[in-house]
Amino acid sequence: MKTVLIVGHPDLRSSRINAALLEESRSLEDVHIRVLSDLYRTDSIDIQAEQDAIAGADHIVLQYPTFWYAMPSILKRWLDEVLTRGWAYGTGTPGALAGKSLRIVTTTGGAFEGYGPDGLHGWEYEAMLVPLKATARRLGMAWQEPLVIHGVRELDDAGIRRIRNSFHELLTETREEHRPVENLSPFEPANS
Ligand SMILES: Cc1cc2nc3c(=O)[nH]c(=O)nc-3n(C[C@H](O)[C@H](O)[C@H](O)COP(=O)(O)O)c2cc1C
């Protein structure tokens, strides 16, 4: 089982948490890592290279800091450019990512308690993930339980060690929820 980790932090030099998660993932052999800010800080995205990297994977993990309740623009650009029609969807057959799993790992400055109808942010964090869930569904991918790490500014060294361990386990665990392609929702005809 191969995992590709797409890291969508725009500037890891200023990162405490995503940089620590990245360092943790580098200790794992079967995880192929793509740090978008290293690969494409100024250059345009190499769509073929990105498609090749994820086409060969069983699991795709998107890791990013939450910016304005969404993903940073570098990762949105990656999604917009790499998940092309005729490749990821609109093929008349299952697209290139059908049957693979998608997991979100994200960090927030806001505390867990702030995410809810009565909290500072007014919505559960889950609501922020609807566009990504819809994307997974549309592409025939299996959505996996996200790892949302809240209140990261409050994390001390022991807290960072704990989240590194959770992330490590999550990347290595057996994916029992992984569904075979034939059990996924129907794909669309080529002209949709
Ligand atoms: C432009 C910007 C927007 C942000 N928006 C949010 C937000 O909507 N919700 C939230 O909880 N934290 C928000 N934050 C805080 C970041 O999520 C937090 O700084 C980040 O997860 C820390 O990770 P790092 O140490 O890897 O940089 C924002 C930070 C920046 C710089």
Short mmCIF file of N, CA, C and O and ligand atoms in Angstrom, two decimals, residues 9 14-19 65-69 107-110 115 121 152-153, ligand 1:
data_model
loop_
_atom_site.label_atom_id
_atom_site.label_comp_id
_atom_site.label_asym_id
_atom_site.label_seq_id
_atom_site.Cartn_x
_atom_site.Cartn_y
_atom_site.Cartn_z
N HIS A 9 1.54 23.59 3.02
CA HIS A 9 1.88 24.79 3.80
C HIS A 9 2.64 25.74 2.88
O HIS A 9 3.58 25.32 2.21
N SER A 14 8.35 29.09 8.36
CA SER A 14 7.67 29.79 9.46
C SER A 14 6.71 28.86 10.21
O SER A 14 5.93 29.30 11.04
N SER A 15 6.76 27.59 9.87
CA SER A 15 5.80 26.63 10.45
C SER A 15 6.38 25.92 11.66
O SER A 15 7.54 25.52 11.66
N ARG A 16 5.54 25.74 12.68
CA ARG A 16 5.96 24.95 13.83
C ARG A 16 5.34 23.55 13.72
O ARG A 16 6.02 22.54 13.84
N ILE A 17 4.04 23.51 13.44
CA ILE A 17 3.32 22.24 13.54
C ILE A 17 3.41 21.43 12.25
O ILE A 17 3.76 20.25 12.26
N ASN A 18 3.09 22.06 11.13
CA ASN A 18 3.15 21.30 9.88
C ASN A 18 4.58 20.86 9.57
O ASN A 18 4.80 19.79 9.01
N ALA A 19 5.56 21.67 9.98
CA ALA A 19 6.96 21.27 9.79
C ALA A 19 7.28 20.05 10.64
O ALA A 19 7.99 19.13 10.20
N PRO A 65 -2.17 23.79 6.87
CA PRO A 65 -2.73 24.63 7.94
C PRO A 65 -4.04 25.22 7.44
O PRO A 65 -4.15 25.58 6.27
N THR A 66 -5.03 25.32 8.30
CA THR A 66 -6.29 25.95 7.91
C THR A 66 -6.09 27.46 7.80
O THR A 66 -5.62 28.11 8.74
N PHE A 67 -6.41 28.00 6.64
CA PHE A 67 -6.36 29.44 6.39
C PHE A 67 -7.77 29.87 6.01
O PHE A 67 -8.31 29.40 5.00
N TRP A 68 -8.37 30.74 6.78
CA TRP A 68 -9.72 31.22 6.50
C TRP A 68 -10.65 30.05 6.19
O TRP A 68 -11.32 30.02 5.18
N TYR A 69 -10.64 29.09 7.09
CA TYR A 69 -11.56 27.95 7.07
C TYR A 69 -11.42 27.07 5.83
O TYR A 69 -12.33 26.32 5.48
N THR A 107 -4.33 21.70 10.54
CA THR A 107 -4.08 22.31 11.85
C THR A 107 -4.84 23.64 11.91
O THR A 107 -5.01 24.31 10.89
N THR A 108 -5.31 23.99 13.09
CA THR A 108 -6.01 25.27 13.24
C THR A 108 -5.45 26.03 14.43
O THR A 108 -5.09 25.43 15.45
N GLY A 109 -5.43 27.36 14.30
CA GLY A 109 -5.09 28.20 15.44
C GLY A 109 -6.23 28.17 16.44
O GLY A 109 -6.03 28.15 17.65
N GLY A 110 -7.46 28.14 15.92
CA GLY A 110 -8.64 28.15 16.77
C GLY A 110 -8.76 26.87 17.60
O GLY A 110 -8.45 25.78 17.12
N TYR A 115 -15.20 25.80 17.59
CA TYR A 115 -15.85 25.25 16.39
C TYR A 115 -17.14 24.55 16.80
O TYR A 115 -17.14 23.45 17.31
N HIS A 121 -16.42 30.51 15.87
CA HIS A 121 -16.44 30.32 14.41
C HIS A 121 -17.81 29.96 13.85
O HIS A 121 -18.02 30.01 12.66
N VAL A 152 -3.37 24.92 17.87
CA VAL A 152 -1.96 24.53 17.79
C VAL A 152 -1.01 25.52 18.48
O VAL A 152 0.10 25.14 18.87
N ARG A 153 -1.45 26.76 18.63
CA ARG A 153 -0.55 27.73 19.29
C ARG A 153 -0.34 27.36 20.76
O ARG A 153 0.66 27.71 21.35
C1 LIG B 1 -3.84 33.65 6.64
C2 LIG B 1 -4.20 32.83 7.85
C3 LIG B 1 -5.50 32.44 8.01
C4 LIG B 1 -5.85 31.65 9.12
N1 LIG B 1 -7.14 31.23 9.24
C5 LIG B 1 -7.50 30.44 10.29
C6 LIG B 1 -8.84 29.97 10.39
O1 LIG B 1 -9.71 30.23 9.57
N2 LIG B 1 -9.16 29.19 11.46
C7 LIG B 1 -8.22 28.85 12.42
O2 LIG B 1 -8.59 28.15 13.36
N3 LIG B 1 -6.92 29.25 12.30
C8 LIG B 1 -6.54 30.03 11.27
N4 LIG B 1 -5.24 30.43 11.13
C9 LIG B 1 -4.21 29.89 12.04
C10 LIG B 1 -3.45 28.74 11.36
O3 LIG B 1 -4.32 27.65 11.09
C11 LIG B 1 -2.28 28.28 12.21
O4 LIG B 1 -1.41 29.38 12.32
C12 LIG B 1 -1.56 27.10 11.61
O5 LIG B 1 -2.39 25.95 11.66
C13 LIG B 1 -0.26 26.83 12.34
O6 LIG B 1 0.46 25.83 11.67
P1 LIG B 1 2.04 25.96 11.40
O7 LIG B 1 2.72 26.04 12.74
O8 LIG B 1 2.39 24.73 10.65
O9 LIG B 1 2.23 27.21 10.57
C14 LIG B 1 -4.87 31.25 10.06
C15 LIG B 1 -3.53 31.67 9.88
C16 LIG B 1 -3.20 32.45 8.79
C17 LIG B 1 -1.78 32.89 8.63
#
